[in-house]
Amino acid sequence: MKENPKHIRISEYNYPLPDERIAKFPLPMRDQSKLLIYRHGEVSEDVFTSLSEHLPAGSLMIFNNTKVIQARLHFRKETGALIEVFCLEPIQPNDYVLNFQQTEHAAWLCMIGNLKKWKDGPLRREMTVKGFPITLTATRGECRGTSHWIDFNWDNPEVTFADILEVFGELPIPPYLNRDTEESDKETYQTVYSKIKGSVAAPTAGLHFTPRVLDALTEKGIDLEELTLHVGAGTFKPVKSEEIEGHEMHTEYISVSRSIIKKLIDHDACAIAVGTTSVRTLESLYHIGVTLANNPEATEEQLRVKQWQPYETECDVRPVVALQKILGYLDRHGMEALHTSTQIIIAPGYEYKIVKAMVTNFHQPQSTLLLLVSAFVKGNWRTIYDYALSHDFRFLSYGDSSLLIP
């Protein structure tokens, strides 16, 4: 790596975003959003339904099929104080699927709203789930940074934790929308292809896709594949430090099947990524492959991608070779999918290895997502954002879309 981005000043990635430009709700038809096209430095615009017309036949497009869970739980104390418990990631068991299947007990790492009013003792809530009256209790354990270990217990073995969230949880729409979750968000804040429960935020670039857009891509001869990255609440965490060295990236869990690794190899390790979560997953795969190239006996722990890893290790392994190393690892261990985590930060100075084009929304000022975009378009992000601001594009999660081809 030529350049280490630790000393990038986040203030250089600011732009004026008036509140009225933040889309509070999606359009009635999600594929009617505007599409900004950035191709080799030139900017134009179209409608999202025309996406397939701007992509080459025979390319491979990768989606994140994670599903947003109803992760906010509200408890009222006897004093009347309302406490919000926001489930971030499972601890016991720490596998999402297993945790959702738990009956009677599950532990999660949670953020607590109105923490000062929760002095001690468990919180309780009576509810009816699947026709069964149950009492859910939440008991606070150790503090971990800005989050707490929370033990959830309930008194009916017929009811899973997934059932409880489905009935009792609330969908966590982004804080910058400055409004309460509405019933319509349960549908509009999920992608049409969401399947694997585990995110606390939607992979929003995918919100524009509809069956007709997906059909048009298939008819064009574009190969559509899915992987999973569970989006954490850290995706909204603003960069508070002056230089990005002081910002700790959140850990996110990824799952990539053996068949996708093979498909990527067949496409010469070139992909179009839908959303920054797909970008981070695909680029993390390369660095996992580099780890295996240097150490074929690497442990599961050593495969986790650390925040600054791409800038601190030599990356002269060809992308196809890196992917072949992962395939070999899966074969040796008799595994059908790679399950690991990534903390990767992609910022100017990063050299993209797999992602050749990107579909993404317009991101918050001074965010790590804006750094990722800037790295992709070789620092030319202002051209894109100035155009979007002056041409009435809608911003953030429910806003319009862009196709970036550097």
Tab-separated table of C-alpha atoms in Angstrom:
chain	number	residue	atom	x	y	z
A	1	MET	CA	0.000	0.000	0.000
A	2	LYS	CA	1.308	3.383	-0.974
A	3	GLU	CA	-0.596	5.585	1.403
A	4	ASN	CA	-1.882	5.154	4.939
A	5	PRO	CA	-5.087	7.142	5.468
A	6	LYS	CA	-4.871	7.448	9.266
A	7	HIS	CA	-4.102	11.178	9.093
A	8	ILE	CA	-6.985	12.111	6.804
A	9	ARG	CA	-8.906	15.005	8.368
A	10	ILE	CA	-12.612	14.238	8.398
A	11	SER	CA	-13.420	17.983	8.129
A	12	GLU	CA	-12.278	17.771	4.489
A	13	TYR	CA	-15.258	15.479	3.824
A	14	ASN	CA	-17.965	17.920	4.794
A	15	TYR	CA	-20.671	19.445	2.619
A	16	PRO	CA	-23.843	21.431	3.369
A	17	LEU	CA	-26.880	19.117	3.673
A	18	PRO	CA	-30.068	21.054	4.422
A	19	ASP	CA	-32.696	19.065	6.330
A	20	GLU	CA	-35.188	19.403	3.460
A	21	ARG	CA	-32.835	17.411	1.198
A	22	ILE	CA	-32.987	14.375	3.518
A	23	ALA	CA	-35.741	12.056	2.273
A	24	LYS	CA	-37.983	11.331	5.272
A	25	PHE	CA	-40.022	8.734	3.375
A	26	PRO	CA	-39.383	6.699	0.218
A	27	LEU	CA	-41.104	7.383	-3.097
A	28	PRO	CA	-44.425	5.528	-3.601
A	29	MET	CA	-42.694	3.376	-6.243
A	30	ARG	CA	-39.193	2.539	-5.081
A	31	ASP	CA	-37.692	2.082	-8.558
A	32	GLN	CA	-38.757	5.579	-9.687
A	33	SER	CA	-35.938	7.223	-7.773
A	34	LYS	CA	-33.408	9.283	-9.679
A	35	LEU	CA	-30.149	7.624	-10.702
A	36	LEU	CA	-26.966	9.680	-10.912
A	37	ILE	CA	-24.435	8.078	-13.251
A	38	TYR	CA	-20.747	8.814	-12.705
A	39	ARG	CA	-18.718	7.231	-15.487
A	40	HIS	CA	-14.987	7.959	-15.833
A	41	GLY	CA	-15.375	11.456	-14.405
A	42	GLU	CA	-18.539	12.422	-16.337
A	43	VAL	CA	-21.877	12.909	-14.525
A	44	SER	CA	-25.349	12.377	-15.987
A	45	GLU	CA	-28.719	11.246	-14.671
A	46	ASP	CA	-31.533	8.813	-15.423
A	47	VAL	CA	-34.282	6.919	-13.583
A	48	PHE	CA	-33.445	3.837	-11.521
A	49	THR	CA	-35.610	1.554	-13.714
A	50	SER	CA	-33.025	2.136	-16.478
A	51	LEU	CA	-30.127	0.750	-14.427
A	52	SER	CA	-29.575	-2.276	-16.688
A	53	GLU	CA	-28.991	0.008	-19.709
A	54	HIS	CA	-25.871	1.411	-18.056
A	55	LEU	CA	-24.182	-1.905	-17.239
A	56	PRO	CA	-22.302	-4.351	-19.478
A	57	ALA	CA	-23.853	-7.723	-20.285
A	58	GLY	CA	-22.042	-10.645	-18.705
A	59	SER	CA	-21.086	-8.766	-15.539
A	60	LEU	CA	-21.609	-10.028	-11.997
A	61	MET	CA	-23.733	-8.003	-9.565
A	62	ILE	CA	-23.591	-8.737	-5.838
A	63	PHE	CA	-26.375	-7.905	-3.348
A	64	ASN	CA	-26.491	-8.026	0.450
A	65	ASN	CA	-29.517	-10.132	1.421
A	66	THR	CA	-29.533	-9.223	5.112
A	67	LYS	CA	-32.913	-8.472	6.698
A	68	VAL	CA	-33.481	-5.701	9.236
A	69	ILE	CA	-34.756	-6.991	12.567
A	70	GLN	CA	-37.210	-5.169	14.808
A	71	ALA	CA	-34.397	-4.512	17.229
A	72	ARG	CA	-35.825	-1.792	19.492
A	73	LEU	CA	-37.610	-3.034	22.616
A	74	HIS	CA	-39.474	-0.676	24.957
A	75	PHE	CA	-40.035	-1.304	28.667
A	76	ARG	CA	-41.895	0.940	31.082
A	77	LYS	CA	-40.738	0.995	34.703
A	78	GLU	CA	-43.207	1.163	37.595
A	79	THR	CA	-42.120	4.786	38.014
A	80	GLY	CA	-43.420	5.446	34.475
A	81	ALA	CA	-39.950	5.925	32.945
A	82	LEU	CA	-39.632	4.507	29.410
A	83	ILE	CA	-36.438	2.523	28.788
A	84	GLU	CA	-35.403	1.565	25.265
A	85	VAL	CA	-33.250	-1.540	24.770
A	86	PHE	CA	-31.719	-1.642	21.272
A	87	CYS	CA	-30.349	-5.083	20.301
A	88	LEU	CA	-27.029	-4.666	18.454
A	89	GLU	CA	-25.513	-8.135	18.198
A	90	PRO	CA	-26.070	-11.561	19.758
A	91	ILE	CA	-23.691	-12.704	22.514
A	92	GLN	CA	-25.144	-15.959	23.841
A	93	PRO	CA	-25.331	-17.801	21.543
A	94	ASN	CA	-23.333	-15.445	19.314
A	95	ASP	CA	-24.675	-16.913	16.069
A	96	TYR	CA	-27.662	-14.940	14.762
A	97	VAL	CA	-29.658	-17.931	13.536
A	98	LEU	CA	-29.160	-19.896	16.749
A	99	ASN	CA	-29.950	-16.866	18.897
A	100	PHE	CA	-33.241	-16.200	17.107
A	101	GLN	CA	-34.214	-19.860	17.683
A	102	GLN	CA	-33.650	-19.650	21.447
A	103	THR	CA	-36.559	-20.405	23.758
A	104	GLU	CA	-36.593	-18.944	27.311
A	105	HIS	CA	-33.203	-17.128	27.252
A	106	ALA	CA	-31.022	-15.072	24.875
A	107	ALA	CA	-28.234	-12.556	25.570
A	108	TRP	CA	-27.451	-9.540	23.384
A	109	LEU	CA	-25.134	-6.559	23.344
A	110	CYS	CA	-27.520	-3.595	23.530
A	111	MET	CA	-27.588	0.180	23.591
A	112	ILE	CA	-29.816	1.570	26.335
A	113	GLY	CA	-31.973	4.650	25.917
A	114	ASN	CA	-32.743	6.562	29.146
A	115	LEU	CA	-30.080	4.520	30.964
A	116	LYS	CA	-29.930	6.901	33.944
A	117	LYS	CA	-33.507	5.904	34.882
A	118	TRP	CA	-32.579	2.191	34.969
A	119	LYS	CA	-30.725	2.036	38.284
A	120	ASP	CA	-31.020	-1.667	39.118
A	121	GLY	CA	-33.201	-4.756	38.916
A	122	PRO	CA	-34.692	-6.336	35.800
A	123	LEU	CA	-37.199	-4.671	33.460
A	124	ARG	CA	-40.440	-6.563	32.811
A	125	ARG	CA	-43.069	-6.523	30.107
A	126	GLU	CA	-46.201	-8.621	29.786
A	127	MET	CA	-47.179	-9.554	26.246
A	128	THR	CA	-49.004	-12.086	24.133
A	129	VAL	CA	-46.950	-13.867	21.471
A	130	LYS	CA	-48.483	-16.492	19.136
A	131	GLY	CA	-51.467	-16.662	21.480
A	132	PHE	CA	-49.327	-17.315	24.579
A	133	PRO	CA	-49.240	-14.809	27.453
A	134	ILE	CA	-45.595	-14.352	28.477
A	135	THR	CA	-43.491	-12.136	30.720
A	136	LEU	CA	-40.252	-10.884	29.160
A	137	THR	CA	-37.529	-9.699	31.532
A	138	ALA	CA	-34.360	-7.815	30.642
A	139	THR	CA	-31.457	-7.951	33.109
A	140	ARG	CA	-28.491	-5.644	32.710
A	141	GLY	CA	-24.991	-7.124	32.826
A	142	GLU	CA	-21.535	-5.687	32.230
A	143	CYS	CA	-20.903	-2.474	30.327
A	144	ARG	CA	-18.871	-2.803	27.112
A	145	GLY	CA	-17.956	0.613	25.760
A	146	THR	CA	-21.222	2.381	24.968
A	147	SER	CA	-23.236	-0.862	25.136
A	148	HIS	CA	-24.397	-3.344	27.789
A	149	TRP	CA	-24.753	-7.105	28.044
A	150	ILE	CA	-28.488	-7.785	28.410
A	151	ASP	CA	-29.991	-11.142	29.384
A	152	PHE	CA	-33.522	-11.668	28.089
A	153	ASN	CA	-35.652	-14.316	29.780
A	154	TRP	CA	-39.224	-15.392	29.105
A	155	ASP	CA	-41.440	-18.066	30.550
A	156	ASN	CA	-42.711	-20.079	27.599
A	157	PRO	CA	-40.705	-22.702	25.670
A	158	GLU	CA	-43.086	-22.413	22.693
A	159	VAL	CA	-41.895	-18.876	21.956
A	160	THR	CA	-38.557	-18.040	20.271
A	161	PHE	CA	-36.614	-14.795	20.580
A	162	ALA	CA	-37.403	-14.164	16.899
A	163	ASP	CA	-41.127	-14.404	17.736
A	164	ILE	CA	-40.710	-11.821	20.497
A	165	LEU	CA	-38.890	-9.327	18.274
A	166	GLU	CA	-41.461	-9.847	15.523
A	167	VAL	CA	-44.357	-8.954	17.844
A	168	PHE	CA	-42.793	-6.680	20.418
A	169	GLY	CA	-39.853	-5.079	18.622
A	170	GLU	CA	-39.821	-1.903	16.584
A	171	LEU	CA	-37.938	-1.408	13.332
A	172	PRO	CA	-34.937	0.880	13.942
A	173	ILE	CA	-35.131	3.482	11.183
A	174	PRO	CA	-32.102	5.831	10.987
A	175	PRO	CA	-31.865	8.510	13.696
A	176	TYR	CA	-31.367	11.299	11.120
A	177	LEU	CA	-34.921	10.852	9.812
A	178	ASN	CA	-36.035	12.562	13.042
A	179	ARG	CA	-39.370	10.755	13.168
A	180	ASP	CA	-40.972	7.701	14.748
A	181	THR	CA	-41.117	4.377	12.949
A	182	GLU	CA	-44.392	3.936	11.044
A	183	GLU	CA	-46.133	0.730	10.005
A	184	SER	CA	-45.173	1.375	6.361
A	185	ASP	CA	-41.459	1.256	7.273
A	186	LYS	CA	-41.775	-2.477	7.969
A	187	GLU	CA	-42.048	-2.946	4.224
A	188	THR	CA	-40.273	0.062	2.735
A	189	TYR	CA	-37.162	-0.243	4.962
A	190	GLN	CA	-36.464	-3.783	3.703
A	191	THR	CA	-35.035	-4.717	0.321
A	192	VAL	CA	-37.319	-6.890	-1.821
A	193	TYR	CA	-34.690	-9.667	-1.666
A	194	SER	CA	-33.984	-9.522	2.109
A	195	LYS	CA	-33.797	-13.012	3.648
A	196	ILE	CA	-31.282	-13.444	6.464
A	197	LYS	CA	-32.310	-11.716	9.712
A	198	GLY	CA	-29.648	-9.794	11.598
A	199	SER	CA	-29.248	-6.132	10.590
A	200	VAL	CA	-30.189	-3.102	12.656
A	201	ALA	CA	-30.024	-0.879	9.559
A	202	ALA	CA	-31.017	-1.585	5.962
A	203	PRO	CA	-28.428	-1.909	3.187
A	204	THR	CA	-30.156	1.099	1.669
A	205	ALA	CA	-28.686	1.044	-1.852
A	206	GLY	CA	-30.824	-2.063	-2.366
A	207	LEU	CA	-34.089	-0.321	-1.453
A	208	HIS	CA	-34.494	0.911	-5.060
A	209	PHE	CA	-34.634	-2.567	-6.592
A	210	THR	CA	-37.961	-4.099	-7.644
A	211	PRO	CA	-38.737	-7.401	-9.380
A	212	ARG	CA	-38.930	-5.591	-12.737
A	213	VAL	CA	-35.479	-4.006	-12.290
A	214	LEU	CA	-34.029	-7.398	-11.293
A	215	ASP	CA	-35.714	-9.023	-14.313
A	216	ALA	CA	-34.271	-6.383	-16.647
A	217	LEU	CA	-30.775	-7.023	-15.272
A	218	THR	CA	-31.187	-10.782	-15.800
A	219	GLU	CA	-32.475	-10.244	-19.346
A	220	LYS	CA	-29.375	-8.135	-20.041
A	221	GLY	CA	-27.268	-11.167	-19.115
A	222	ILE	CA	-26.086	-9.816	-15.774
A	223	ASP	CA	-25.408	-12.488	-13.158
A	224	LEU	CA	-27.120	-11.678	-9.816
A	225	GLU	CA	-25.710	-13.173	-6.599
A	226	GLU	CA	-26.205	-12.588	-2.871
A	227	LEU	CA	-23.981	-12.531	0.196
A	228	THR	CA	-24.737	-11.470	3.767
A	229	LEU	CA	-23.321	-8.692	5.910
A	230	HIS	CA	-25.330	-7.833	9.016
A	231	VAL	CA	-25.315	-4.045	9.273
A	232	GLY	CA	-24.528	-2.768	12.762
A	233	ALA	CA	-25.658	0.466	14.419
A	234	GLY	CA	-22.062	1.651	14.075
A	235	THR	CA	-22.851	2.453	10.455
A	236	PHE	CA	-24.494	5.669	11.777
A	237	LYS	CA	-21.631	6.448	14.170
A	238	PRO	CA	-20.242	9.861	13.269
A	239	VAL	CA	-16.489	10.354	13.077
A	240	LYS	CA	-15.795	12.423	16.204
A	241	SER	CA	-11.995	12.527	15.939
A	242	GLU	CA	-10.251	15.180	13.803
A	243	GLU	CA	-8.194	12.501	12.051
A	244	ILE	CA	-9.709	9.142	11.154
A	245	GLU	CA	-6.986	7.323	13.079
A	246	GLY	CA	-9.051	8.079	16.204
A	247	HIS	CA	-12.238	6.471	14.827
A	248	GLU	CA	-12.858	2.849	15.725
A	249	MET	CA	-14.783	0.975	13.039
A	250	HIS	CA	-17.566	-1.329	14.213
A	251	THR	CA	-17.319	-5.075	13.651
A	252	GLU	CA	-19.835	-6.554	11.220
A	253	TYR	CA	-20.559	-10.213	10.553
A	254	ILE	CA	-20.343	-11.628	7.046
A	255	SER	CA	-21.334	-14.868	5.393
A	256	VAL	CA	-20.273	-15.747	1.840
A	257	SER	CA	-21.124	-19.077	0.237
A	258	ARG	CA	-18.619	-21.264	-1.570
A	259	SER	CA	-20.640	-20.878	-4.799
A	260	ILE	CA	-20.186	-17.074	-4.754
A	261	ILE	CA	-16.432	-17.395	-4.277
A	262	LYS	CA	-16.403	-19.694	-7.353
A	263	LYS	CA	-18.604	-17.270	-9.299
A	264	LEU	CA	-16.244	-14.385	-8.468
A	265	ILE	CA	-13.290	-16.440	-9.691
A	266	ASP	CA	-15.199	-17.212	-12.924
A	267	HIS	CA	-15.691	-13.440	-13.383
A	268	ASP	CA	-11.954	-12.795	-12.937
A	269	ALA	CA	-12.574	-11.306	-9.446
A	270	CYS	CA	-14.588	-8.398	-10.896
A	271	ALA	CA	-17.972	-7.408	-9.464
A	272	ILE	CA	-20.573	-4.643	-9.383
A	273	ALA	CA	-21.464	-4.092	-5.702
A	274	VAL	CA	-24.913	-3.002	-4.586
A	275	GLY	CA	-24.286	-0.846	-1.533
A	276	THR	CA	-21.332	-0.082	0.709
A	277	THR	CA	-22.011	-3.228	2.781
A	278	SER	CA	-21.463	-5.424	-0.299
A	279	VAL	CA	-18.367	-3.334	-1.075
A	280	ARG	CA	-16.888	-3.909	2.390
A	281	THR	CA	-17.648	-7.621	2.222
A	282	LEU	CA	-16.132	-8.132	-1.237
A	283	GLU	CA	-13.006	-6.137	-0.455
A	284	SER	CA	-12.654	-7.966	2.881
A	285	LEU	CA	-12.645	-11.253	0.961
A	286	TYR	CA	-9.504	-10.145	-0.844
A	287	HIS	CA	-7.694	-9.425	2.435
A	288	ILE	CA	-8.839	-12.752	3.922
A	289	GLY	CA	-7.340	-14.430	0.845
A	290	VAL	CA	-4.077	-12.529	1.381
A	291	THR	CA	-3.971	-13.787	4.995
A	292	LEU	CA	-4.420	-17.355	3.737
A	293	ALA	CA	-1.792	-16.892	1.014
A	294	ASN	CA	0.708	-15.849	3.702
A	295	ASN	CA	-0.486	-18.412	6.253
A	296	PRO	CA	-2.512	-21.386	4.910
A	297	GLU	CA	-3.013	-22.626	8.496
A	298	ALA	CA	-4.602	-19.346	9.669
A	299	THR	CA	-7.161	-19.778	12.441
A	300	GLU	CA	-10.731	-18.528	12.310
A	301	GLU	CA	-9.711	-15.610	14.536
A	302	GLN	CA	-6.835	-14.659	12.190
A	303	LEU	CA	-9.238	-14.446	9.238
A	304	ARG	CA	-11.195	-11.589	10.807
A	305	VAL	CA	-10.339	-8.401	8.896
A	306	LYS	CA	-8.985	-5.670	11.174
A	307	GLN	CA	-9.580	-1.972	10.573
A	308	TRP	CA	-6.137	-0.986	9.224
A	309	GLN	CA	-5.086	-4.391	7.855
A	310	PRO	CA	-5.261	-3.429	4.142
A	311	TYR	CA	-2.765	-0.612	4.707
A	312	GLU	CA	-0.339	-2.577	6.874
A	313	THR	CA	0.172	-5.769	4.846
A	314	GLU	CA	1.693	-6.212	1.407
A	315	CYS	CA	-1.123	-6.727	-1.080
A	316	ASP	CA	0.670	-8.067	-4.153
A	317	VAL	CA	-1.466	-11.226	-4.326
A	318	ARG	CA	-3.672	-11.246	-7.432
A	319	PRO	CA	-7.391	-11.015	-6.534
A	320	VAL	CA	-8.238	-14.308	-8.287
A	321	VAL	CA	-5.460	-16.055	-6.361
A	322	ALA	CA	-6.736	-14.583	-3.074
A	323	LEU	CA	-10.213	-15.972	-3.803
A	324	GLN	CA	-8.741	-19.368	-4.729
A	325	LYS	CA	-7.031	-19.432	-1.325
A	326	ILE	CA	-10.426	-18.976	0.362
A	327	LEU	CA	-11.906	-21.753	-1.761
A	328	GLY	CA	-9.042	-24.037	-0.717
A	329	TYR	CA	-9.639	-23.128	2.947
A	330	LEU	CA	-13.350	-23.982	2.667
A	331	ASP	CA	-12.525	-27.275	0.929
A	332	ARG	CA	-9.971	-28.262	3.579
A	333	HIS	CA	-12.482	-27.635	6.341
A	334	GLY	CA	-15.478	-29.121	4.531
A	335	MET	CA	-17.350	-25.790	4.731
A	336	GLU	CA	-20.061	-24.530	2.387
A	337	ALA	CA	-19.698	-20.897	3.456
A	338	LEU	CA	-17.180	-18.526	4.986
A	339	HIS	CA	-18.483	-17.043	8.251
A	340	THR	CA	-16.301	-14.310	9.714
A	341	SER	CA	-16.292	-10.602	10.556
A	342	THR	CA	-14.777	-7.406	9.204
A	343	GLN	CA	-13.796	-4.057	10.660
A	344	ILE	CA	-12.345	-2.766	7.388
A	345	ILE	CA	-12.188	0.982	6.861
A	346	ILE	CA	-12.013	1.984	3.204
A	347	ALA	CA	-10.641	5.480	2.802
A	348	PRO	CA	-8.597	7.462	0.262
A	349	GLY	CA	-5.315	5.601	-0.126
A	350	TYR	CA	-7.134	2.272	-0.410
A	351	GLU	CA	-6.753	0.363	-3.688
A	352	TYR	CA	-9.907	-1.518	-4.706
A	353	LYS	CA	-9.285	-5.131	-5.683
A	354	ILE	CA	-12.658	-6.657	-6.628
A	355	VAL	CA	-15.327	-3.944	-6.880
A	356	LYS	CA	-15.342	-2.333	-10.353
A	357	ALA	CA	-18.671	-0.469	-10.146
A	358	MET	CA	-20.942	0.467	-7.273
A	359	VAL	CA	-24.623	1.292	-6.764
A	360	THR	CA	-24.996	3.475	-3.677
A	361	ASN	CA	-27.078	6.252	-2.103
A	362	PHE	CA	-25.863	9.693	-1.004
A	363	HIS	CA	-24.172	9.563	2.387
A	364	GLN	CA	-23.907	11.825	5.415
A	365	PRO	CA	-21.228	14.520	5.557
A	366	GLN	CA	-18.078	13.499	7.473
A	367	SER	CA	-19.008	9.800	7.440
A	368	THR	CA	-16.853	6.737	6.829
A	369	LEU	CA	-19.181	5.903	3.910
A	370	LEU	CA	-18.215	9.157	2.192
A	371	LEU	CA	-14.543	8.184	2.657
A	372	LEU	CA	-15.299	4.839	0.976
A	373	VAL	CA	-16.906	6.593	-2.013
A	374	SER	CA	-14.045	9.090	-2.265
A	375	ALA	CA	-11.507	6.246	-2.385
A	376	PHE	CA	-13.516	4.636	-5.180
A	377	VAL	CA	-13.791	7.739	-7.383
A	378	LYS	CA	-10.168	8.803	-6.766
A	379	GLY	CA	-11.116	11.794	-4.606
A	380	ASN	CA	-13.683	13.158	-7.067
A	381	TRP	CA	-16.653	12.868	-4.689
A	382	ARG	CA	-17.407	16.610	-4.661
A	383	THR	CA	-18.216	16.577	-8.389
A	384	ILE	CA	-20.856	13.911	-7.687
A	385	TYR	CA	-22.313	15.548	-4.571
A	386	ASP	CA	-22.340	19.061	-6.069
A	387	TYR	CA	-24.306	17.699	-9.022
A	388	ALA	CA	-26.752	15.861	-6.725
A	389	LEU	CA	-27.286	18.956	-4.551
A	390	SER	CA	-27.847	21.236	-7.543
A	391	HIS	CA	-30.132	18.796	-9.396
A	392	ASP	CA	-32.698	18.110	-6.701
A	393	PHE	CA	-31.534	14.640	-5.663
A	394	ARG	CA	-32.854	13.256	-2.366
A	395	PHE	CA	-30.274	12.200	0.233
A	396	LEU	CA	-29.576	9.388	2.744
A	397	SER	CA	-31.425	6.118	3.417
A	398	TYR	CA	-34.717	6.825	1.643
A	399	GLY	CA	-33.106	9.087	-0.947
A	400	ASP	CA	-32.034	8.674	-4.557
A	401	SER	CA	-29.331	6.454	-6.010
A	402	SER	CA	-26.065	6.612	-7.917
A	403	LEU	CA	-24.084	4.278	-10.169
A	404	LEU	CA	-20.342	4.895	-9.839
A	405	ILE	CA	-17.946	3.608	-12.505
A	406	PRO	CA	-14.486	5.116	-11.933
